[in-house]
mmCIF file of C-alpha atoms and ligand atoms in Angstrom:
data_model
loop_
_atom_site.group_PDB
_atom_site.id
_atom_site.type_symbol
_atom_site.label_atom_id
_atom_site.label_comp_id
_atom_site.label_asym_id
_atom_site.label_seq_id
_atom_site.Cartn_x
_atom_site.Cartn_y
_atom_site.Cartn_z
ATOM 1 C CA MET A 485 -110.987 5.925 63.233
ATOM 2 C CA GLU A 486 -110.832 9.466 65.340
ATOM 3 C CA ILE A 487 -108.021 9.705 67.842
ATOM 4 C CA LEU A 488 -107.997 12.453 70.833
ATOM 5 C CA ALA A 489 -104.465 13.741 71.280
ATOM 6 C CA PHE A 490 -104.086 15.218 74.498
ATOM 7 C CA GLY A 491 -101.164 18.225 75.376
ATOM 8 C CA VAL A 492 -100.197 18.599 72.072
ATOM 9 C CA GLN A 493 -97.633 22.127 71.561
ATOM 10 C CA ALA A 494 -98.057 24.618 68.971
ATOM 11 C CA ASP A 495 -95.355 23.042 67.391
ATOM 12 C CA GLU A 496 -96.019 19.636 66.941
ATOM 13 C CA ARG A 497 -98.994 19.540 66.124
ATOM 14 C CA PRO A 498 -98.659 19.848 61.964
ATOM 15 C CA LEU A 499 -95.859 16.831 62.562
ATOM 16 C CA ILE A 500 -98.998 14.869 64.077
ATOM 17 C CA GLU A 501 -101.737 15.669 62.231
ATOM 18 C CA LYS A 502 -99.316 15.236 58.900
ATOM 19 C CA ALA A 503 -98.480 11.008 60.804
ATOM 20 C CA PHE A 504 -101.106 10.397 61.652
ATOM 21 C CA ALA A 505 -103.175 11.244 58.292
ATOM 22 C CA PRO A 506 -102.641 8.643 55.901
ATOM 23 C CA HIS A 507 -104.100 5.885 59.368
ATOM 24 C CA HIS A 508 -106.317 7.730 61.114
ATOM 25 C CA ASP A 509 -108.280 11.381 61.672
ATOM 26 C CA ILE A 510 -106.719 13.453 64.906
ATOM 27 C CA ARG A 511 -108.067 15.945 66.664
ATOM 28 C CA CYS A 512 -105.570 17.127 68.595
ATOM 29 C CA LEU A 513 -106.158 19.200 72.267
ATOM 30 C CA ASP A 514 -103.378 22.120 74.010
ATOM 31 C CA VAL A 515 -104.859 20.953 76.820
ATOM 32 C CA PHE A 516 -103.639 18.250 78.975
ATOM 33 C CA LEU A 517 -105.031 15.682 80.324
ATOM 34 C CA SER A 518 -106.132 15.842 83.819
ATOM 35 C CA GLU A 519 -109.314 14.933 85.747
ATOM 36 C CA ASP A 520 -110.568 18.271 84.643
ATOM 37 C CA THR A 521 -110.282 17.196 80.640
ATOM 38 C CA ALA A 522 -110.546 12.823 81.035
ATOM 39 C CA PRO A 523 -114.025 13.700 80.104
ATOM 40 C CA ILE A 524 -113.408 14.821 76.371
ATOM 41 C CA ALA A 525 -112.048 11.533 75.906
ATOM 42 C CA ALA A 526 -114.994 9.702 76.070
ATOM 43 C CA GLY A 527 -115.677 7.812 73.221
ATOM 44 C CA TYR A 528 -112.556 7.658 72.004
ATOM 45 C CA GLU A 529 -111.241 4.524 71.602
ATOM 46 C CA ILE A 530 -107.837 5.466 71.668
ATOM 47 C CA ILE A 531 -105.790 8.760 72.895
ATOM 48 C CA SER A 532 -102.481 9.855 73.102
ATOM 49 C CA THR A 533 -101.101 11.757 75.816
ATOM 50 C CA SER A 534 -98.011 13.629 76.293
ATOM 51 C CA VAL A 535 -95.382 13.871 79.294
ATOM 52 C CA ASN A 536 -97.065 16.312 81.783
ATOM 53 C CA ALA A 537 -100.428 14.318 81.652
ATOM 54 C CA SER A 538 -101.853 13.476 85.268
ATOM 55 C CA LEU A 539 -102.671 9.197 84.377
ATOM 56 C CA ASP A 540 -103.775 8.282 88.574
ATOM 57 C CA ASN A 541 -106.459 6.546 89.342
ATOM 58 C CA ARG A 542 -109.571 8.745 89.114
ATOM 59 C CA VAL A 543 -108.187 9.831 85.307
ATOM 60 C CA LEU A 544 -107.654 6.509 83.926
ATOM 61 C CA GLN A 545 -111.689 5.115 86.112
ATOM 62 C CA THR A 546 -112.516 8.418 84.292
ATOM 63 C CA LEU A 547 -111.177 7.620 80.502
ATOM 64 C CA ALA A 548 -112.073 3.584 80.866
ATOM 65 C CA ALA A 549 -115.253 4.556 81.981
ATOM 66 C CA GLY A 550 -115.763 6.359 79.185
ATOM 67 C CA GLY A 551 -114.600 3.489 76.257
ATOM 68 C CA THR A 552 -111.158 4.681 76.222
ATOM 69 C CA GLN A 553 -109.442 1.739 75.833
ATOM 70 C CA MET A 554 -105.363 2.163 74.592
ATOM 71 C CA ILE A 555 -103.208 5.330 75.335
ATOM 72 C CA ALA A 556 -100.388 6.018 73.340
ATOM 73 C CA GLN A 557 -98.578 7.747 75.665
ATOM 74 C CA ARG A 558 -95.820 10.717 73.521
ATOM 75 C CA SER A 559 -92.492 10.270 75.792
ATOM 76 C CA THR A 560 -90.088 7.720 76.959
ATOM 77 C CA GLY A 561 -90.706 8.036 80.641
ATOM 78 C CA PHE A 562 -93.957 6.789 82.597
ATOM 79 C CA ASN A 563 -94.259 7.827 86.235
ATOM 80 C CA ASN A 564 -97.277 9.978 85.445
ATOM 81 C CA ILE A 565 -99.204 6.819 84.440
ATOM 82 C CA ASP A 566 -100.313 4.182 87.553
ATOM 83 C CA LEU A 567 -99.951 1.053 85.440
ATOM 84 C CA GLN A 568 -101.247 -1.029 87.982
ATOM 85 C CA VAL A 569 -104.918 0.595 87.908
ATOM 86 C CA ALA A 570 -104.452 0.445 84.037
ATOM 87 C CA GLU A 571 -103.522 -3.463 84.106
ATOM 88 C CA ARG A 572 -106.516 -3.566 86.121
ATOM 89 C CA LEU A 573 -108.563 -2.253 83.891
ATOM 90 C CA GLY A 574 -107.864 -3.718 80.887
ATOM 91 C CA LEU A 575 -106.814 -1.064 79.107
ATOM 92 C CA THR A 576 -103.511 -0.913 76.925
ATOM 93 C CA VAL A 577 -100.377 1.764 77.508
ATOM 94 C CA ALA A 578 -97.909 2.044 75.217
ATOM 95 C CA ARG A 579 -94.481 5.191 75.140
ATOM 96 C CA VAL A 580 -91.720 5.204 73.333
ATOM 97 C CA SER A 581 -89.137 3.291 74.292
ATOM 98 C CA TYR A 582 -86.227 5.185 72.095
ATOM 99 C CA TYR A 583 -86.431 8.139 70.152
ATOM 100 C CA SER A 584 -83.066 10.411 69.735
ATOM 101 C CA PRO A 585 -81.207 10.801 73.378
ATOM 102 C CA TYR A 586 -78.859 13.579 71.785
ATOM 103 C CA SER A 587 -81.916 15.911 72.136
ATOM 104 C CA VAL A 588 -81.984 15.460 76.022
ATOM 105 C CA ALA A 589 -77.553 14.667 76.621
ATOM 106 C CA GLU A 590 -77.593 17.648 74.300
ATOM 107 C CA PHE A 591 -79.669 20.217 76.064
ATOM 108 C CA ALA A 592 -78.133 18.866 79.402
ATOM 109 C CA TRP A 593 -74.873 20.377 77.854
ATOM 110 C CA THR A 594 -76.266 23.254 77.018
ATOM 111 C CA LEU A 595 -77.609 23.364 80.615
ATOM 112 C CA ALA A 596 -74.241 23.003 82.279
ATOM 113 C CA THR A 597 -72.150 25.595 79.869
ATOM 114 C CA ALA A 598 -74.792 27.735 80.271
ATOM 115 C CA VAL A 599 -74.649 28.442 84.274
ATOM 116 C CA ASN A 600 -70.792 27.300 83.407
ATOM 117 C CA ARG A 601 -69.790 30.760 81.365
ATOM 118 C CA ARG A 602 -73.243 32.235 82.955
ATOM 119 C CA ILE A 603 -74.433 32.935 79.156
ATOM 120 C CA VAL A 604 -77.371 34.035 80.738
ATOM 121 C CA ARG A 605 -76.961 36.942 83.078
ATOM 122 C CA ALA A 606 -74.112 37.455 80.090
ATOM 123 C CA SER A 607 -77.056 38.637 77.894
ATOM 124 C CA ASN A 608 -78.990 40.092 79.718
ATOM 125 C CA ARG A 609 -76.085 41.997 80.238
ATOM 126 C CA THR A 610 -75.538 43.317 76.706
ATOM 127 C CA ARG A 611 -78.652 43.677 75.805
ATOM 128 C CA ASP A 612 -78.437 46.916 78.139
ATOM 129 C CA PHE A 613 -75.114 47.708 77.067
ATOM 130 C CA ASP A 614 -73.609 47.003 79.972
ATOM 131 C CA PHE A 615 -70.427 45.176 78.848
ATOM 132 C CA ARG A 616 -68.716 44.554 81.821
ATOM 133 C CA LEU A 617 -66.955 41.378 82.715
ATOM 134 C CA ASP A 618 -67.682 41.458 86.545
ATOM 135 C CA GLY A 619 -69.138 38.090 87.885
ATOM 136 C CA LEU A 620 -68.967 36.368 84.663
ATOM 137 C CA MET A 621 -65.944 34.439 85.141
ATOM 138 C CA GLY A 622 -66.688 30.390 84.226
ATOM 139 C CA ARG A 623 -63.992 27.423 84.772
ATOM 140 C CA ASP A 624 -62.870 25.339 81.769
ATOM 141 C CA LEU A 625 -64.142 21.723 82.564
ATOM 142 C CA ARG A 626 -60.800 20.115 79.984
ATOM 143 C CA GLY A 627 -59.219 17.911 83.100
ATOM 144 C CA ARG A 628 -62.433 18.547 85.480
ATOM 145 C CA THR A 629 -64.317 15.701 86.188
ATOM 146 C CA ALA A 630 -68.321 14.806 85.200
ATOM 147 C CA GLY A 631 -70.626 12.808 87.339
ATOM 148 C CA VAL A 632 -73.394 10.540 85.342
ATOM 149 C CA LEU A 633 -75.997 9.385 87.101
ATOM 150 C CA GLY A 634 -77.372 7.088 84.979
ATOM 151 C CA THR A 635 -75.214 5.449 82.027
ATOM 152 C CA GLY A 636 -78.121 4.284 79.812
ATOM 153 C CA LYS A 637 -79.274 5.983 76.523
ATOM 154 C CA ILE A 638 -79.318 9.162 77.257
ATOM 155 C CA GLY A 639 -76.418 9.783 80.122
ATOM 156 C CA GLU A 640 -74.547 7.785 77.256
ATOM 157 C CA ALA A 641 -75.194 10.647 75.051
ATOM 158 C CA PHE A 642 -73.222 13.061 77.782
ATOM 159 C CA THR A 643 -70.679 10.666 78.494
ATOM 160 C CA ARG A 644 -69.803 11.341 74.737
ATOM 161 C CA ILE A 645 -69.753 15.290 74.846
ATOM 162 C CA ALA A 646 -67.958 15.217 78.399
ATOM 163 C CA HIS A 647 -65.490 12.933 76.651
ATOM 164 C CA GLY A 648 -65.339 15.786 73.846
ATOM 165 C CA PHE A 649 -64.545 18.536 76.702
ATOM 166 C CA GLY A 650 -61.101 16.386 78.045
ATOM 167 C CA MET A 651 -63.189 15.731 81.437
ATOM 168 C CA LYS A 652 -62.739 12.360 83.860
ATOM 169 C CA LEU A 653 -65.331 10.666 83.665
ATOM 170 C CA LEU A 654 -67.480 9.320 86.943
ATOM 171 C CA GLY A 655 -70.254 6.956 86.475
ATOM 172 C CA TRP A 656 -73.442 5.625 88.656
ATOM 173 C CA ASP A 657 -75.697 2.724 87.016
ATOM 174 C CA VAL A 658 -76.858 -0.816 89.023
ATOM 175 C CA THR A 659 -75.391 -1.792 85.514
ATOM 176 C CA GLN A 660 -72.260 -0.370 83.471
ATOM 177 C CA ASN A 661 -72.459 0.710 80.165
ATOM 178 C CA PRO A 662 -69.252 -0.850 78.273
ATOM 179 C CA ALA A 663 -69.321 2.270 75.718
ATOM 180 C CA CYS A 664 -68.723 4.199 78.624
ATOM 181 C CA VAL A 665 -66.309 2.367 80.076
ATOM 182 C CA GLU A 666 -64.428 1.673 76.508
ATOM 183 C CA LEU A 667 -64.515 6.058 76.738
ATOM 184 C CA GLY A 668 -62.817 5.766 79.844
ATOM 185 C CA MET A 669 -65.404 6.287 82.685
ATOM 186 C CA THR A 670 -64.855 4.829 85.933
ATOM 187 C CA TYR A 671 -68.111 3.797 87.791
ATOM 188 C CA VAL A 672 -68.440 4.117 91.687
ATOM 189 C CA ASP A 673 -69.582 1.518 93.778
ATOM 190 C CA VAL A 674 -73.457 1.653 93.447
ATOM 191 C CA ASP A 675 -73.524 1.706 97.933
ATOM 192 C CA ASP A 676 -70.978 4.719 97.204
ATOM 193 C CA LYS A 677 -72.641 7.921 95.362
ATOM 194 C CA GLU A 678 -71.275 10.012 97.739
ATOM 195 C CA ARG A 679 -67.697 9.485 96.060
ATOM 196 C CA LEU A 680 -68.954 10.637 93.111
ATOM 197 C CA PHE A 681 -70.411 12.861 95.055
ATOM 198 C CA ALA A 682 -67.513 14.498 96.311
ATOM 199 C CA GLU A 683 -65.431 14.087 93.259
ATOM 200 C CA SER A 684 -67.729 15.710 90.644
ATOM 201 C CA ASP A 685 -67.184 19.396 89.334
ATOM 202 C CA LEU A 686 -70.551 18.461 86.916
ATOM 203 C CA ILE A 687 -72.878 16.176 88.134
ATOM 204 C CA SER A 688 -75.342 15.276 85.465
ATOM 205 C CA LEU A 689 -78.945 13.238 86.177
ATOM 206 C CA HIS A 690 -79.855 10.404 83.412
ATOM 207 C CA VAL A 691 -81.741 8.334 86.033
ATOM 208 C CA PRO A 692 -85.739 7.653 85.770
ATOM 209 C CA LEU A 693 -87.975 9.149 88.388
ATOM 210 C CA LEU A 694 -88.504 5.664 90.099
ATOM 211 C CA PRO A 695 -89.722 5.151 93.896
ATOM 212 C CA ALA A 696 -85.703 3.456 94.362
ATOM 213 C CA THR A 697 -84.150 6.981 92.886
ATOM 214 C CA ARG A 698 -86.731 9.640 94.634
ATOM 215 C CA HIS A 699 -84.766 12.645 95.737
ATOM 216 C CA LEU A 700 -81.545 10.959 95.213
ATOM 217 C CA ILE A 701 -79.954 14.576 95.928
ATOM 218 C CA ASP A 702 -81.561 15.081 99.041
ATOM 219 C CA ALA A 703 -80.104 17.443 101.875
ATOM 220 C CA ASN A 704 -76.892 14.972 102.430
ATOM 221 C CA ALA A 705 -76.167 14.298 98.354
ATOM 222 C CA LEU A 706 -76.093 17.910 98.156
ATOM 223 C CA ARG A 707 -74.297 18.835 101.520
ATOM 224 C CA ALA A 708 -71.607 15.688 99.759
ATOM 225 C CA MET A 709 -71.292 17.715 96.946
ATOM 226 C CA LYS A 710 -68.263 20.238 95.809
ATOM 227 C CA ASP A 711 -69.215 23.514 97.161
ATOM 228 C CA ASP A 712 -68.304 25.076 93.338
ATOM 229 C CA ALA A 713 -69.672 22.373 91.492
ATOM 230 C CA ILE A 714 -72.459 22.037 88.670
ATOM 231 C CA LEU A 715 -75.481 20.355 88.751
ATOM 232 C CA VAL A 716 -77.970 19.446 85.610
ATOM 233 C CA ASN A 717 -81.036 17.770 86.294
ATOM 234 C CA SER A 718 -82.548 16.896 82.584
ATOM 235 C CA SER A 719 -84.534 14.293 83.979
ATOM 236 C CA ARG A 720 -87.220 14.109 86.075
ATOM 237 C CA GLY A 721 -88.221 16.961 88.900
ATOM 238 C CA GLY A 722 -88.378 14.045 91.892
ATOM 239 C CA LEU A 723 -84.780 13.225 91.239
ATOM 240 C CA ILE A 724 -83.994 16.793 93.332
ATOM 241 C CA ASP A 725 -85.209 17.679 96.724
ATOM 242 C CA THR A 726 -85.727 21.097 95.679
ATOM 243 C CA ASP A 727 -86.261 22.651 99.215
ATOM 244 C CA ALA A 728 -82.590 20.948 100.614
ATOM 245 C CA LEU A 729 -81.186 22.494 96.875
ATOM 246 C CA VAL A 730 -83.150 26.382 97.863
ATOM 247 C CA ARG A 731 -81.365 26.000 101.645
ATOM 248 C CA GLU A 732 -78.129 24.717 99.722
ATOM 249 C CA LEU A 733 -78.476 27.320 97.122
ATOM 250 C CA ARG A 734 -78.910 30.246 100.158
ATOM 251 C CA ALA A 735 -75.961 29.290 101.796
ATOM 252 C CA GLY A 736 -74.340 30.703 98.452
ATOM 253 C CA ARG A 737 -73.137 26.997 96.704
ATOM 254 C CA PHE A 738 -72.549 26.245 93.628
ATOM 255 C CA THR A 739 -71.207 27.411 90.426
ATOM 256 C CA GLY A 740 -74.420 26.890 89.209
ATOM 257 C CA VAL A 741 -77.230 24.743 88.322
ATOM 258 C CA GLY A 742 -79.214 23.846 85.478
ATOM 259 C CA LEU A 743 -82.965 22.701 85.987
ATOM 260 C CA ASP A 744 -84.951 21.591 82.664
ATOM 261 C CA VAL A 745 -87.682 19.186 85.093
ATOM 262 C CA TYR A 746 -89.411 20.320 88.216
ATOM 263 C CA GLU A 747 -90.464 18.021 90.790
ATOM 264 C CA ALA A 748 -94.005 20.345 90.931
ATOM 265 C CA GLU A 749 -93.993 21.228 87.259
ATOM 266 C CA ALA A 750 -97.401 19.644 86.384
ATOM 267 C CA GLY A 751 -99.897 22.683 85.840
ATOM 268 C CA LEU A 752 -96.573 24.856 85.420
ATOM 269 C CA PHE A 753 -94.884 23.838 82.664
ATOM 270 C CA PHE A 754 -96.288 23.863 78.931
ATOM 271 C CA LEU A 755 -98.244 26.765 80.072
ATOM 272 C CA ASP A 756 -98.844 30.514 80.063
ATOM 273 C CA LYS A 757 -98.812 31.285 83.953
ATOM 274 C CA SER A 758 -97.352 34.543 83.327
ATOM 275 C CA LEU A 759 -100.512 37.352 84.188
ATOM 276 C CA GLU A 760 -101.767 34.833 87.174
ATOM 277 C CA ALA A 761 -99.496 35.172 90.769
ATOM 278 C CA VAL A 762 -97.066 32.561 91.603
ATOM 279 C CA GLU A 763 -98.481 30.160 93.865
ATOM 280 C CA ASP A 764 -94.960 27.856 93.948
ATOM 281 C CA ASP A 765 -93.172 29.569 96.775
ATOM 282 C CA THR A 766 -90.220 27.086 96.437
ATOM 283 C CA LEU A 767 -89.885 27.639 91.983
ATOM 284 C CA ALA A 768 -90.505 31.397 92.556
ATOM 285 C CA ARG A 769 -87.358 31.148 95.148
ATOM 286 C CA LEU A 770 -85.157 28.839 92.578
ATOM 287 C CA VAL A 771 -85.387 31.554 89.515
ATOM 288 C CA THR A 772 -84.122 34.142 92.278
ATOM 289 C CA PHE A 773 -80.788 33.018 92.611
ATOM 290 C CA PRO A 774 -78.199 34.427 89.035
ATOM 291 C CA ASN A 775 -77.028 30.974 89.517
ATOM 292 C CA VAL A 776 -79.510 28.999 88.246
ATOM 293 C CA VAL A 777 -81.156 28.695 85.242
ATOM 294 C CA VAL A 778 -84.433 26.776 84.874
ATOM 295 C CA THR A 779 -86.714 25.697 82.051
ATOM 296 C CA SER A 780 -89.968 24.148 81.015
ATOM 297 C CA HIS A 781 -89.122 20.247 80.302
ATOM 298 C CA GLN A 782 -87.816 21.297 76.764
ATOM 299 C CA ALA A 783 -85.021 18.624 76.805
ATOM 300 C CA TYR A 784 -86.737 16.537 74.041
ATOM 301 C CA TYR A 785 -87.593 19.381 72.008
ATOM 302 C CA THR A 786 -85.966 18.768 68.494
ATOM 303 C CA VAL A 787 -87.370 18.398 65.592
ATOM 304 C CA ASP A 788 -85.564 15.148 65.549
ATOM 305 C CA ALA A 789 -86.946 13.789 68.879
ATOM 306 C CA VAL A 790 -90.151 15.091 68.632
ATOM 307 C CA SER A 791 -90.747 13.999 64.614
ATOM 308 C CA GLN A 792 -89.211 9.930 66.143
ATOM 309 C CA ILE A 793 -92.106 10.202 69.055
ATOM 310 C CA ILE A 794 -94.889 11.212 66.923
ATOM 311 C CA GLU A 795 -93.988 8.077 64.567
ATOM 312 C CA THR A 796 -93.581 5.816 67.149
ATOM 313 C CA THR A 797 -96.971 6.872 68.589
ATOM 314 C CA VAL A 798 -98.493 6.082 65.064
ATOM 315 C CA GLN A 799 -96.716 2.753 64.929
ATOM 316 C CA ASN A 800 -97.915 1.924 68.983
ATOM 317 C CA VAL A 801 -101.283 2.697 67.630
ATOM 318 C CA LEU A 802 -100.906 0.525 64.571
ATOM 319 C CA ASP A 803 -99.643 -2.753 66.504
ATOM 320 C CA TYR A 804 -102.646 -1.926 69.245
ATOM 321 C CA GLN A 805 -104.515 -2.457 66.099
ATOM 322 C CA ALA A 806 -103.308 -5.474 64.496
ATOM 323 C CA GLY A 807 -102.957 -7.073 68.006
ATOM 324 C CA ARG A 808 -99.207 -6.983 67.221
ATOM 325 C CA ARG A 809 -96.647 -6.197 71.016
ATOM 326 C CA SER A 810 -93.902 -4.047 70.776
ATOM 327 C CA GLU A 811 -91.017 -3.120 73.529
ATOM 328 C CA ASN A 812 -93.239 -0.134 74.239
ATOM 329 C CA VAL A 813 -96.089 -1.568 75.292
ATOM 330 C CA LEU A 814 -95.810 -1.281 78.864
ATOM 331 C CA VAL A 815 -99.589 -2.785 79.650
ATOM 332 C CA PRO A 816 -100.095 -5.310 79.746
ATOM 333 C CA ALA A 817 -97.409 -6.317 81.098
ATOM 334 C CA ALA A 818 -95.960 -9.110 78.785
ATOM 335 C CA PRO A 819 -96.268 -12.786 79.550
ATOM 336 C CA ALA A 820 -94.094 -14.776 81.436
ATOM 337 C CA ASN A 821 -91.714 -17.172 78.981
HETATM 338 N N1 NAD B 2108 -85.640 16.357 80.332
HETATM 339 C C1 NAD B 2108 -86.503 16.005 79.049
HETATM 340 O O1 NAD B 2108 -87.179 16.097 78.058
HETATM 341 C C2 NAD B 2108 -86.798 13.973 79.023
HETATM 342 C C3 NAD B 2108 -86.683 13.143 77.811
HETATM 343 C C4 NAD B 2108 -86.965 12.184 77.642
HETATM 344 C C5 NAD B 2108 -86.557 11.160 79.084
HETATM 345 N N2 NAD B 2108 -86.269 11.997 79.819
HETATM 346 C C6 NAD B 2108 -85.433 11.530 81.130
HETATM 347 O O2 NAD B 2108 -84.580 10.396 81.439
HETATM 348 C C7 NAD B 2108 -84.422 9.014 81.836
HETATM 349 C C8 NAD B 2108 -83.239 8.093 81.410
HETATM 350 O O3 NAD B 2108 -83.699 8.252 79.507
HETATM 351 P P1 NAD B 2108 -82.774 6.974 79.260
HETATM 352 O O4 NAD B 2108 -83.732 7.287 77.711
HETATM 353 O O5 NAD B 2108 -81.223 7.606 79.414
HETATM 354 O O6 NAD B 2108 -83.334 5.635 79.685
HETATM 355 P P2 NAD B 2108 -81.869 4.577 80.423
HETATM 356 O O7 NAD B 2108 -82.889 3.418 80.117
HETATM 357 O O8 NAD B 2108 -81.866 3.930 78.418
HETATM 358 O O9 NAD B 2108 -81.391 4.477 80.852
HETATM 359 C C9 NAD B 2108 -81.265 4.987 82.647
HETATM 360 C C10 NAD B 2108 -80.785 4.274 83.274
HETATM 361 O O10 NAD B 2108 -80.712 4.478 84.739
HETATM 362 C C11 NAD B 2108 -80.190 2.808 85.214
HETATM 363 N N3 NAD B 2108 -81.213 3.267 86.734
HETATM 364 C C12 NAD B 2108 -82.069 2.401 86.573
HETATM 365 N N4 NAD B 2108 -82.271 2.728 87.733
HETATM 366 C C13 NAD B 2108 -81.481 2.652 88.333
HETATM 367 C C14 NAD B 2108 -81.342 2.930 89.970
HETATM 368 N N5 NAD B 2108 -82.652 2.518 90.759
HETATM 369 N N6 NAD B 2108 -80.081 3.357 90.632
HETATM 370 C C15 NAD B 2108 -79.623 3.367 89.610
HETATM 371 N N7 NAD B 2108 -79.622 3.512 88.479
HETATM 372 C C16 NAD B 2108 -80.649 3.199 87.724
HETATM 373 C C17 NAD B 2108 -80.340 2.269 83.895
HETATM 374 O O11 NAD B 2108 -80.025 0.852 84.716
HETATM 375 C C18 NAD B 2108 -79.611 3.109 82.901
HETATM 376 O O12 NAD B 2108 -79.000 2.668 82.654
HETATM 377 C C19 NAD B 2108 -85.764 8.761 81.863
HETATM 378 O O13 NAD B 2108 -86.409 7.435 82.556
HETATM 379 C C20 NAD B 2108 -86.290 10.001 81.795
HETATM 380 O O14 NAD B 2108 -86.744 10.277 82.955
HETATM 381 C C21 NAD B 2108 -85.764 13.032 79.814
#
């Protein structure tokens, strides 16, 4: 059987081809699954999609009409998939519920320290043989407070690194992670995230994007933060009201903001748009701030994490074909016990 994989990056392609080779033929496309590209899937029972695929009602209808029955998503997050529609259409959808949380946690730290110590600006200067230090002053992190929103797998890995820096640890989550408590984390009340905003010098987001967490960082949250705070988002763009963030940045606030995700990233991130007119005014403004670093959803992109994602995707396909159910299956919903 041949499987169709959408949104395959060049580095990823040999890893996917090698992992599928013992089991199935695989056709890799660099285009993402969208309304325009969904018809390519006609005749493929099993397809694989990446994080920026759009699996909304219309795309899912097109896939089902073309004979697709199984979607193997190569990511943990699945906020891009309308699961209710997929269930109604009788599709099977699986994701990768676990892969190296260190890939993302280490990248969140890369952004945090890059904006704190002005690494991008410093590097640009030295390339220009400008060796002044003006404007490059950062802050020690030891003794300062890290506020971690979402202390699951990635949040815990982030917290371990914060502990290594000698930071005080504040957490916000619907459930407390004993490993974080062991490291000395104090959890703020679920209804009092403003306390975390007010007390933290570094705030890092690790909750999933859900209706309840959409614009978790809104104008009020941003106003509650210290003027010299560092804010990092390596989770999902929709957690931040980006227009509100731009307003605060215009007012000269924050030591630094590191964003690996952006709420309107679909159709932009992972693509070369360098020769096109910029249509997104918010993103265009965001990248002009000297204290902001934006990367295009690359936190997971290590050889370790990508290899794990692909191995699990192959296993998800094999499980589907054998009629086995694993914790990675999102749809059909697990039968109630
Ligand atoms: N940038 C990237 O490349 C990348 C890669 C992988 C994952 N991610 C993002 O990171 C997120 C976290 O991944 P993870 O593996 O740590 O997930 P996880 O499920 O282990 O942890 C999520 C945590 O969020 C908490 N949470 C859920 N809903 C909440 C709510 N309404 N209020 C407060 N807390 C809530 C959970 O209790 C849990 O502790 C993913 O959902 C995904 O969006 C980003």
